[in-house]
Amino acid sequence: GQVHLLAEALNARAYLEGLDHHYQVALRYADRALEAAAKLPGHRVRGLSHLARARAYRYL
């Protein structure tokens, strides 16, 4: 439902901010995506959010 869409949207935003070299902002969006994904039963969105966070953290 809405939580899933929120987590996916925040994750996509984190990915795009990382592509634009805004790594601090990407890290914040990835953290928010992880918070939203923690409420979901599946692991796919949570895993994607972890990858986005790791990608942003690598370039800080």
JSON list of N, CA and C in Angstrom, two decimals, residues 2-58:
[
{"chain": "A", "resi": 2, "resn": "GLN", "atom": "N", "xyz": [0.44, 2.18, 0.80]},
{"chain": "A", "resi": 2, "resn": "GLN", "atom": "CA", "xyz": [1.08, 3.49, 0.83]},
{"chain": "A", "resi": 2, "resn": "GLN", "atom": "C", "xyz": [2.48, 3.45, 1.40]},
{"chain": "A", "resi": 3, "resn": "VAL", "atom": "N", "xyz": [2.72, 2.61, 2.37]},
{"chain": "A", "resi": 3, "resn": "VAL", "atom": "CA", "xyz": [4.05, 2.52, 2.98]},
{"chain": "A", "resi": 3, "resn": "VAL", "atom": "C", "xyz": [5.04, 1.98, 1.96]},
{"chain": "A", "resi": 4, "resn": "HIS", "atom": "N", "xyz": [4.59, 1.00, 1.17]},
{"chain": "A", "resi": 4, "resn": "HIS", "atom": "CA", "xyz": [5.46, 0.43, 0.14]},
{"chain": "A", "resi": 4, "resn": "HIS", "atom": "C", "xyz": [5.81, 1.49, -0.90]},
{"chain": "A", "resi": 5, "resn": "LEU", "atom": "N", "xyz": [4.82, 2.26, -1.34]},
{"chain": "A", "resi": 5, "resn": "LEU", "atom": "CA", "xyz": [5.08, 3.32, -2.31]},
{"chain": "A", "resi": 5, "resn": "LEU", "atom": "C", "xyz": [6.01, 4.38, -1.75]},
{"chain": "A", "resi": 6, "resn": "LEU", "atom": "N", "xyz": [5.82, 4.73, -0.49]},
{"chain": "A", "resi": 6, "resn": "LEU", "atom": "CA", "xyz": [6.68, 5.72, 0.15]},
{"chain": "A", "resi": 6, "resn": "LEU", "atom": "C", "xyz": [8.12, 5.23, 0.20]},
{"chain": "A", "resi": 7, "resn": "ALA", "atom": "N", "xyz": [8.31, 3.98, 0.59]},
{"chain": "A", "resi": 7, "resn": "ALA", "atom": "CA", "xyz": [9.66, 3.42, 0.67]},
{"chain": "A", "resi": 7, "resn": "ALA", "atom": "C", "xyz": [10.31, 3.38, -0.71]},
{"chain": "A", "resi": 8, "resn": "GLU", "atom": "N", "xyz": [9.55, 2.99, -1.73]},
{"chain": "A", "resi": 8, "resn": "GLU", "atom": "CA", "xyz": [10.10, 2.94, -3.10]},
{"chain": "A", "resi": 8, "resn": "GLU", "atom": "C", "xyz": [10.44, 4.33, -3.60]},
{"chain": "A", "resi": 9, "resn": "ALA", "atom": "N", "xyz": [9.58, 5.31, -3.33]},
{"chain": "A", "resi": 9, "resn": "ALA", "atom": "CA", "xyz": [9.83, 6.67, -3.79]},
{"chain": "A", "resi": 9, "resn": "ALA", "atom": "C", "xyz": [11.05, 7.27, -3.10]},
{"chain": "A", "resi": 10, "resn": "LEU", "atom": "N", "xyz": [11.17, 7.06, -1.80]},
{"chain": "A", "resi": 10, "resn": "LEU", "atom": "CA", "xyz": [12.34, 7.57, -1.08]},
{"chain": "A", "resi": 10, "resn": "LEU", "atom": "C", "xyz": [13.62, 6.90, -1.55]},
{"chain": "A", "resi": 11, "resn": "ASN", "atom": "N", "xyz": [13.53, 5.62, -1.85]},
{"chain": "A", "resi": 11, "resn": "ASN", "atom": "CA", "xyz": [14.70, 4.90, -2.35]},
{"chain": "A", "resi": 11, "resn": "ASN", "atom": "C", "xyz": [15.10, 5.43, -3.73]},
{"chain": "A", "resi": 12, "resn": "ALA", "atom": "N", "xyz": [14.13, 5.67, -4.59]},
{"chain": "A", "resi": 12, "resn": "ALA", "atom": "CA", "xyz": [14.43, 6.21, -5.91]},
{"chain": "A", "resi": 12, "resn": "ALA", "atom": "C", "xyz": [15.05, 7.60, -5.79]},
{"chain": "A", "resi": 13, "resn": "ARG", "atom": "N", "xyz": [14.53, 8.39, -4.88]},
{"chain": "A", "resi": 13, "resn": "ARG", "atom": "CA", "xyz": [15.08, 9.74, -4.68]},
{"chain": "A", "resi": 13, "resn": "ARG", "atom": "C", "xyz": [16.51, 9.67, -4.16]},
{"chain": "A", "resi": 14, "resn": "ALA", "atom": "N", "xyz": [16.79, 8.73, -3.26]},
{"chain": "A", "resi": 14, "resn": "ALA", "atom": "CA", "xyz": [18.15, 8.54, -2.76]},
{"chain": "A", "resi": 14, "resn": "ALA", "atom": "C", "xyz": [19.09, 8.17, -3.90]},
{"chain": "A", "resi": 15, "resn": "TYR", "atom": "N", "xyz": [18.63, 7.29, -4.77]},
{"chain": "A", "resi": 15, "resn": "TYR", "atom": "CA", "xyz": [19.46, 6.87, -5.90]},
{"chain": "A", "resi": 15, "resn": "TYR", "atom": "C", "xyz": [19.76, 8.05, -6.83]},
{"chain": "A", "resi": 16, "resn": "LEU", "atom": "N", "xyz": [18.74, 8.85, -7.13]},
{"chain": "A", "resi": 16, "resn": "LEU", "atom": "CA", "xyz": [18.93, 10.00, -8.02]},
{"chain": "A", "resi": 16, "resn": "LEU", "atom": "C", "xyz": [19.82, 11.06, -7.40]},
{"chain": "A", "resi": 17, "resn": "GLU", "atom": "N", "xyz": [19.66, 11.31, -6.11]},
{"chain": "A", "resi": 17, "resn": "GLU", "atom": "CA", "xyz": [20.53, 12.28, -5.45]},
{"chain": "A", "resi": 17, "resn": "GLU", "atom": "C", "xyz": [21.98, 11.81, -5.47]},
{"chain": "A", "resi": 18, "resn": "GLY", "atom": "N", "xyz": [22.18, 10.51, -5.33]},
{"chain": "A", "resi": 18, "resn": "GLY", "atom": "CA", "xyz": [23.53, 9.96, -5.43]},
{"chain": "A", "resi": 18, "resn": "GLY", "atom": "C", "xyz": [24.11, 10.14, -6.81]},
{"chain": "A", "resi": 19, "resn": "LEU", "atom": "N", "xyz": [23.29, 9.97, -7.84]},
{"chain": "A", "resi": 19, "resn": "LEU", "atom": "CA", "xyz": [23.77, 10.19, -9.20]},
{"chain": "A", "resi": 19, "resn": "LEU", "atom": "C", "xyz": [24.16, 11.64, -9.44]},
{"chain": "A", "resi": 20, "resn": "ASP", "atom": "N", "xyz": [23.49, 12.55, -8.74]},
{"chain": "A", "resi": 20, "resn": "ASP", "atom": "CA", "xyz": [23.80, 13.98, -8.86]},
{"chain": "A", "resi": 20, "resn": "ASP", "atom": "C", "xyz": [24.92, 14.40, -7.92]},
{"chain": "A", "resi": 21, "resn": "HIS", "atom": "N", "xyz": [25.56, 13.44, -7.26]},
{"chain": "A", "resi": 21, "resn": "HIS", "atom": "CA", "xyz": [26.68, 13.69, -6.35]},
{"chain": "A", "resi": 21, "resn": "HIS", "atom": "C", "xyz": [26.28, 14.48, -5.11]},
{"chain": "A", "resi": 22, "resn": "HIS", "atom": "N", "xyz": [25.04, 14.36, -4.70]},
{"chain": "A", "resi": 22, "resn": "HIS", "atom": "CA", "xyz": [24.56, 14.95, -3.45]},
{"chain": "A", "resi": 22, "resn": "HIS", "atom": "C", "xyz": [24.46, 13.82, -2.42]},
{"chain": "A", "resi": 23, "resn": "TYR", "atom": "N", "xyz": [25.60, 13.40, -1.91]},
{"chain": "A", "resi": 23, "resn": "TYR", "atom": "CA", "xyz": [25.65, 12.18, -1.12]},
{"chain": "A", "resi": 23, "resn": "TYR", "atom": "C", "xyz": [25.05, 12.33, 0.27]},
{"chain": "A", "resi": 24, "resn": "GLN", "atom": "N", "xyz": [25.16, 13.49, 0.87]},
{"chain": "A", "resi": 24, "resn": "GLN", "atom": "CA", "xyz": [24.53, 13.71, 2.19]},
{"chain": "A", "resi": 24, "resn": "GLN", "atom": "C", "xyz": [23.01, 13.62, 2.07]},
{"chain": "A", "resi": 25, "resn": "VAL", "atom": "N", "xyz": [22.48, 14.24, 1.03]},
{"chain": "A", "resi": 25, "resn": "VAL", "atom": "CA", "xyz": [21.03, 14.21, 0.82]},
{"chain": "A", "resi": 25, "resn": "VAL", "atom": "C", "xyz": [20.59, 12.78, 0.49]},
{"chain": "A", "resi": 26, "resn": "ALA", "atom": "N", "xyz": [21.37, 12.09, -0.32]},
{"chain": "A", "resi": 26, "resn": "ALA", "atom": "CA", "xyz": [21.06, 10.71, -0.67]},
{"chain": "A", "resi": 26, "resn": "ALA", "atom": "C", "xyz": [21.04, 9.83, 0.57]},
{"chain": "A", "resi": 27, "resn": "LEU", "atom": "N", "xyz": [21.97, 10.08, 1.47]},
{"chain": "A", "resi": 27, "resn": "LEU", "atom": "CA", "xyz": [22.02, 9.30, 2.70]},
{"chain": "A", "resi": 27, "resn": "LEU", "atom": "C", "xyz": [20.78, 9.53, 3.56]},
{"chain": "A", "resi": 28, "resn": "ARG", "atom": "N", "xyz": [20.32, 10.77, 3.63]},
{"chain": "A", "resi": 28, "resn": "ARG", "atom": "CA", "xyz": [19.11, 11.06, 4.40]},
{"chain": "A", "resi": 28, "resn": "ARG", "atom": "C", "xyz": [17.88, 10.37, 3.79]},
{"chain": "A", "resi": 29, "resn": "TYR", "atom": "N", "xyz": [17.76, 10.43, 2.45]},
{"chain": "A", "resi": 29, "resn": "TYR", "atom": "CA", "xyz": [16.63, 9.78, 1.80]},
{"chain": "A", "resi": 29, "resn": "TYR", "atom": "C", "xyz": [16.69, 8.26, 1.97]},
{"chain": "A", "resi": 30, "resn": "ALA", "atom": "N", "xyz": [17.88, 7.69, 1.90]},
{"chain": "A", "resi": 30, "resn": "ALA", "atom": "CA", "xyz": [18.02, 6.25, 2.08]},
{"chain": "A", "resi": 30, "resn": "ALA", "atom": "C", "xyz": [17.66, 5.85, 3.51]},
{"chain": "A", "resi": 31, "resn": "ASP", "atom": "N", "xyz": [18.04, 6.66, 4.48]},
{"chain": "A", "resi": 31, "resn": "ASP", "atom": "CA", "xyz": [17.68, 6.37, 5.87]},
{"chain": "A", "resi": 31, "resn": "ASP", "atom": "C", "xyz": [16.16, 6.42, 6.06]},
{"chain": "A", "resi": 32, "resn": "ARG", "atom": "N", "xyz": [15.53, 7.41, 5.44]},
{"chain": "A", "resi": 32, "resn": "ARG", "atom": "CA", "xyz": [14.07, 7.50, 5.54]},
{"chain": "A", "resi": 32, "resn": "ARG", "atom": "C", "xyz": [13.40, 6.32, 4.84]},
{"chain": "A", "resi": 33, "resn": "ALA", "atom": "N", "xyz": [13.97, 5.89, 3.72]},
{"chain": "A", "resi": 33, "resn": "ALA", "atom": "CA", "xyz": [13.43, 4.72, 3.01]},
{"chain": "A", "resi": 33, "resn": "ALA", "atom": "C", "xyz": [13.57, 3.47, 3.87]},
{"chain": "A", "resi": 34, "resn": "LEU", "atom": "N", "xyz": [14.68, 3.35, 4.58]},
{"chain": "A", "resi": 34, "resn": "LEU", "atom": "CA", "xyz": [14.87, 2.19, 5.46]},
{"chain": "A", "resi": 34, "resn": "LEU", "atom": "C", "xyz": [13.86, 2.20, 6.61]},
{"chain": "A", "resi": 35, "resn": "GLU", "atom": "N", "xyz": [13.57, 3.38, 7.14]},
{"chain": "A", "resi": 35, "resn": "GLU", "atom": "CA", "xyz": [12.57, 3.48, 8.21]},
{"chain": "A", "resi": 35, "resn": "GLU", "atom": "C", "xyz": [11.20, 3.03, 7.71]},
{"chain": "A", "resi": 36, "resn": "ALA", "atom": "N", "xyz": [10.86, 3.47, 6.49]},
{"chain": "A", "resi": 36, "resn": "ALA", "atom": "CA", "xyz": [9.56, 3.07, 5.93]},
{"chain": "A", "resi": 36, "resn": "ALA", "atom": "C", "xyz": [9.56, 1.59, 5.59]},
{"chain": "A", "resi": 37, "resn": "ALA", "atom": "N", "xyz": [10.67, 1.08, 5.06]},
{"chain": "A", "resi": 37, "resn": "ALA", "atom": "CA", "xyz": [10.73, -0.33, 4.65]},
{"chain": "A", "resi": 37, "resn": "ALA", "atom": "C", "xyz": [10.74, -1.27, 5.84]},
{"chain": "A", "resi": 38, "resn": "ALA", "atom": "N", "xyz": [11.11, -0.79, 7.01]},
{"chain": "A", "resi": 38, "resn": "ALA", "atom": "CA", "xyz": [11.12, -1.65, 8.19]},
{"chain": "A", "resi": 38, "resn": "ALA", "atom": "C", "xyz": [9.72, -2.13, 8.54]},
{"chain": "A", "resi": 39, "resn": "LYS", "atom": "N", "xyz": [8.71, -1.40, 8.11]},
{"chain": "A", "resi": 39, "resn": "LYS", "atom": "CA", "xyz": [7.33, -1.77, 8.40]},
{"chain": "A", "resi": 39, "resn": "LYS", "atom": "C", "xyz": [6.76, -2.77, 7.41]},
{"chain": "A", "resi": 40, "resn": "LEU", "atom": "N", "xyz": [7.52, -3.08, 6.35]},
{"chain": "A", "resi": 40, "resn": "LEU", "atom": "CA", "xyz": [7.04, -3.97, 5.31]},
{"chain": "A", "resi": 40, "resn": "LEU", "atom": "C", "xyz": [7.45, -5.41, 5.59]},
{"chain": "A", "resi": 41, "resn": "PRO", "atom": "N", "xyz": [6.61, -6.37, 5.19]},
{"chain": "A", "resi": 41, "resn": "PRO", "atom": "CA", "xyz": [6.96, -7.77, 5.43]},
{"chain": "A", "resi": 41, "resn": "PRO", "atom": "C", "xyz": [8.05, -8.30, 4.51]},
{"chain": "A", "resi": 42, "resn": "GLY", "atom": "N", "xyz": [8.16, -7.76, 3.29]},
{"chain": "A", "resi": 42, "resn": "GLY", "atom": "CA", "xyz": [9.14, -8.26, 2.33]},
{"chain": "A", "resi": 42, "resn": "GLY", "atom": "C", "xyz": [10.51, -7.65, 2.55]},
{"chain": "A", "resi": 43, "resn": "HIS", "atom": "N", "xyz": [11.49, -8.21, 1.86]},
{"chain": "A", "resi": 43, "resn": "HIS", "atom": "CA", "xyz": [12.87, -7.76, 2.04]},
{"chain": "A", "resi": 43, "resn": "HIS", "atom": "C", "xyz": [13.41, -6.99, 0.84]},
{"chain": "A", "resi": 44, "resn": "ARG", "atom": "N", "xyz": [12.68, -6.97, -0.29]},
{"chain": "A", "resi": 44, "resn": "ARG", "atom": "CA", "xyz": [13.21, -6.37, -1.51]},
{"chain": "A", "resi": 44, "resn": "ARG", "atom": "C", "xyz": [13.47, -4.88, -1.35]},
{"chain": "A", "resi": 45, "resn": "VAL", "atom": "N", "xyz": [12.50, -4.14, -0.88]},
{"chain": "A", "resi": 45, "resn": "VAL", "atom": "CA", "xyz": [12.66, -2.69, -0.75]},
{"chain": "A", "resi": 45, "resn": "VAL", "atom": "C", "xyz": [13.71, -2.37, 0.31]},
{"chain": "A", "resi": 46, "resn": "ARG", "atom": "N", "xyz": [13.73, -3.15, 1.38]},
{"chain": "A", "resi": 46, "resn": "ARG", "atom": "CA", "xyz": [14.73, -2.94, 2.43]},
{"chain": "A", "resi": 46, "resn": "ARG", "atom": "C", "xyz": [16.14, -3.17, 1.88]},
{"chain": "A", "resi": 47, "resn": "GLY", "atom": "N", "xyz": [16.30, -4.20, 1.07]},
{"chain": "A", "resi": 47, "resn": "GLY", "atom": "CA", "xyz": [17.61, -4.47, 0.46]},
{"chain": "A", "resi": 47, "resn": "GLY", "atom": "C", "xyz": [18.03, -3.38, -0.50]},
{"chain": "A", "resi": 48, "resn": "LEU", "atom": "N", "xyz": [17.10, -2.89, -1.30]},
{"chain": "A", "resi": 48, "resn": "LEU", "atom": "CA", "xyz": [17.42, -1.81, -2.22]},
{"chain": "A", "resi": 48, "resn": "LEU", "atom": "C", "xyz": [17.79, -0.54, -1.46]},
{"chain": "A", "resi": 49, "resn": "SER", "atom": "N", "xyz": [17.13, -0.30, -0.36]},
{"chain": "A", "resi": 49, "resn": "SER", "atom": "CA", "xyz": [17.44, 0.88, 0.44]},
{"chain": "A", "resi": 49, "resn": "SER", "atom": "C", "xyz": [18.81, 0.76, 1.09]},
{"chain": "A", "resi": 50, "resn": "HIS", "atom": "N", "xyz": [19.17, -0.44, 1.52]},
{"chain": "A", "resi": 50, "resn": "HIS", "atom": "CA", "xyz": [20.52, -0.66, 2.06]},
{"chain": "A", "resi": 50, "resn": "HIS", "atom": "C", "xyz": [21.57, -0.40, 0.99]},
{"chain": "A", "resi": 51, "resn": "LEU", "atom": "N", "xyz": [21.30, -0.83, -0.23]},
{"chain": "A", "resi": 51, "resn": "LEU", "atom": "CA", "xyz": [22.25, -0.60, -1.32]},
{"chain": "A", "resi": 51, "resn": "LEU", "atom": "C", "xyz": [22.39, 0.90, -1.62]},
{"chain": "A", "resi": 52, "resn": "ALA", "atom": "N", "xyz": [21.28, 1.62, -1.63]},
{"chain": "A", "resi": 52, "resn": "ALA", "atom": "CA", "xyz": [21.34, 3.06, -1.88]},
{"chain": "A", "resi": 52, "resn": "ALA", "atom": "C", "xyz": [22.10, 3.77, -0.78]},
{"chain": "A", "resi": 53, "resn": "ARG", "atom": "N", "xyz": [21.89, 3.33, 0.46]},
{"chain": "A", "resi": 53, "resn": "ARG", "atom": "CA", "xyz": [22.61, 3.94, 1.59]},
{"chain": "A", "resi": 53, "resn": "ARG", "atom": "C", "xyz": [24.10, 3.64, 1.50]},
{"chain": "A", "resi": 54, "resn": "ALA", "atom": "N", "xyz": [24.45, 2.43, 1.17]},
{"chain": "A", "resi": 54, "resn": "ALA", "atom": "CA", "xyz": [25.87, 2.06, 1.05]},
{"chain": "A", "resi": 54, "resn": "ALA", "atom": "C", "xyz": [26.54, 2.83, -0.08]},
{"chain": "A", "resi": 55, "resn": "ARG", "atom": "N", "xyz": [25.82, 3.01, -1.18]},
{"chain": "A", "resi": 55, "resn": "ARG", "atom": "CA", "xyz": [26.37, 3.75, -2.32]},
{"chain": "A", "resi": 55, "resn": "ARG", "atom": "C", "xyz": [26.64, 5.20, -1.93]},
{"chain": "A", "resi": 56, "resn": "ALA", "atom": "N", "xyz": [25.70, 5.81, -1.20]},
{"chain": "A", "resi": 56, "resn": "ALA", "atom": "CA", "xyz": [25.87, 7.20, -0.78]},
{"chain": "A", "resi": 56, "resn": "ALA", "atom": "C", "xyz": [26.99, 7.33, 0.25]},
{"chain": "A", "resi": 57, "resn": "TYR", "atom": "N", "xyz": [27.05, 6.38, 1.17]},
{"chain": "A", "resi": 57, "resn": "TYR", "atom": "CA", "xyz": [28.05, 6.44, 2.25]},
{"chain": "A", "resi": 57, "resn": "TYR", "atom": "C", "xyz": [29.46, 6.24, 1.71]},
{"chain": "A", "resi": 58, "resn": "ARG", "atom": "N", "xyz": [29.58, 5.47, 0.64]},
{"chain": "A", "resi": 58, "resn": "ARG", "atom": "CA", "xyz": [30.90, 5.19, 0.06]},
{"chain": "A", "resi": 58, "resn": "ARG", "atom": "C", "xyz": [31.59, 6.46, -0.42]}
]
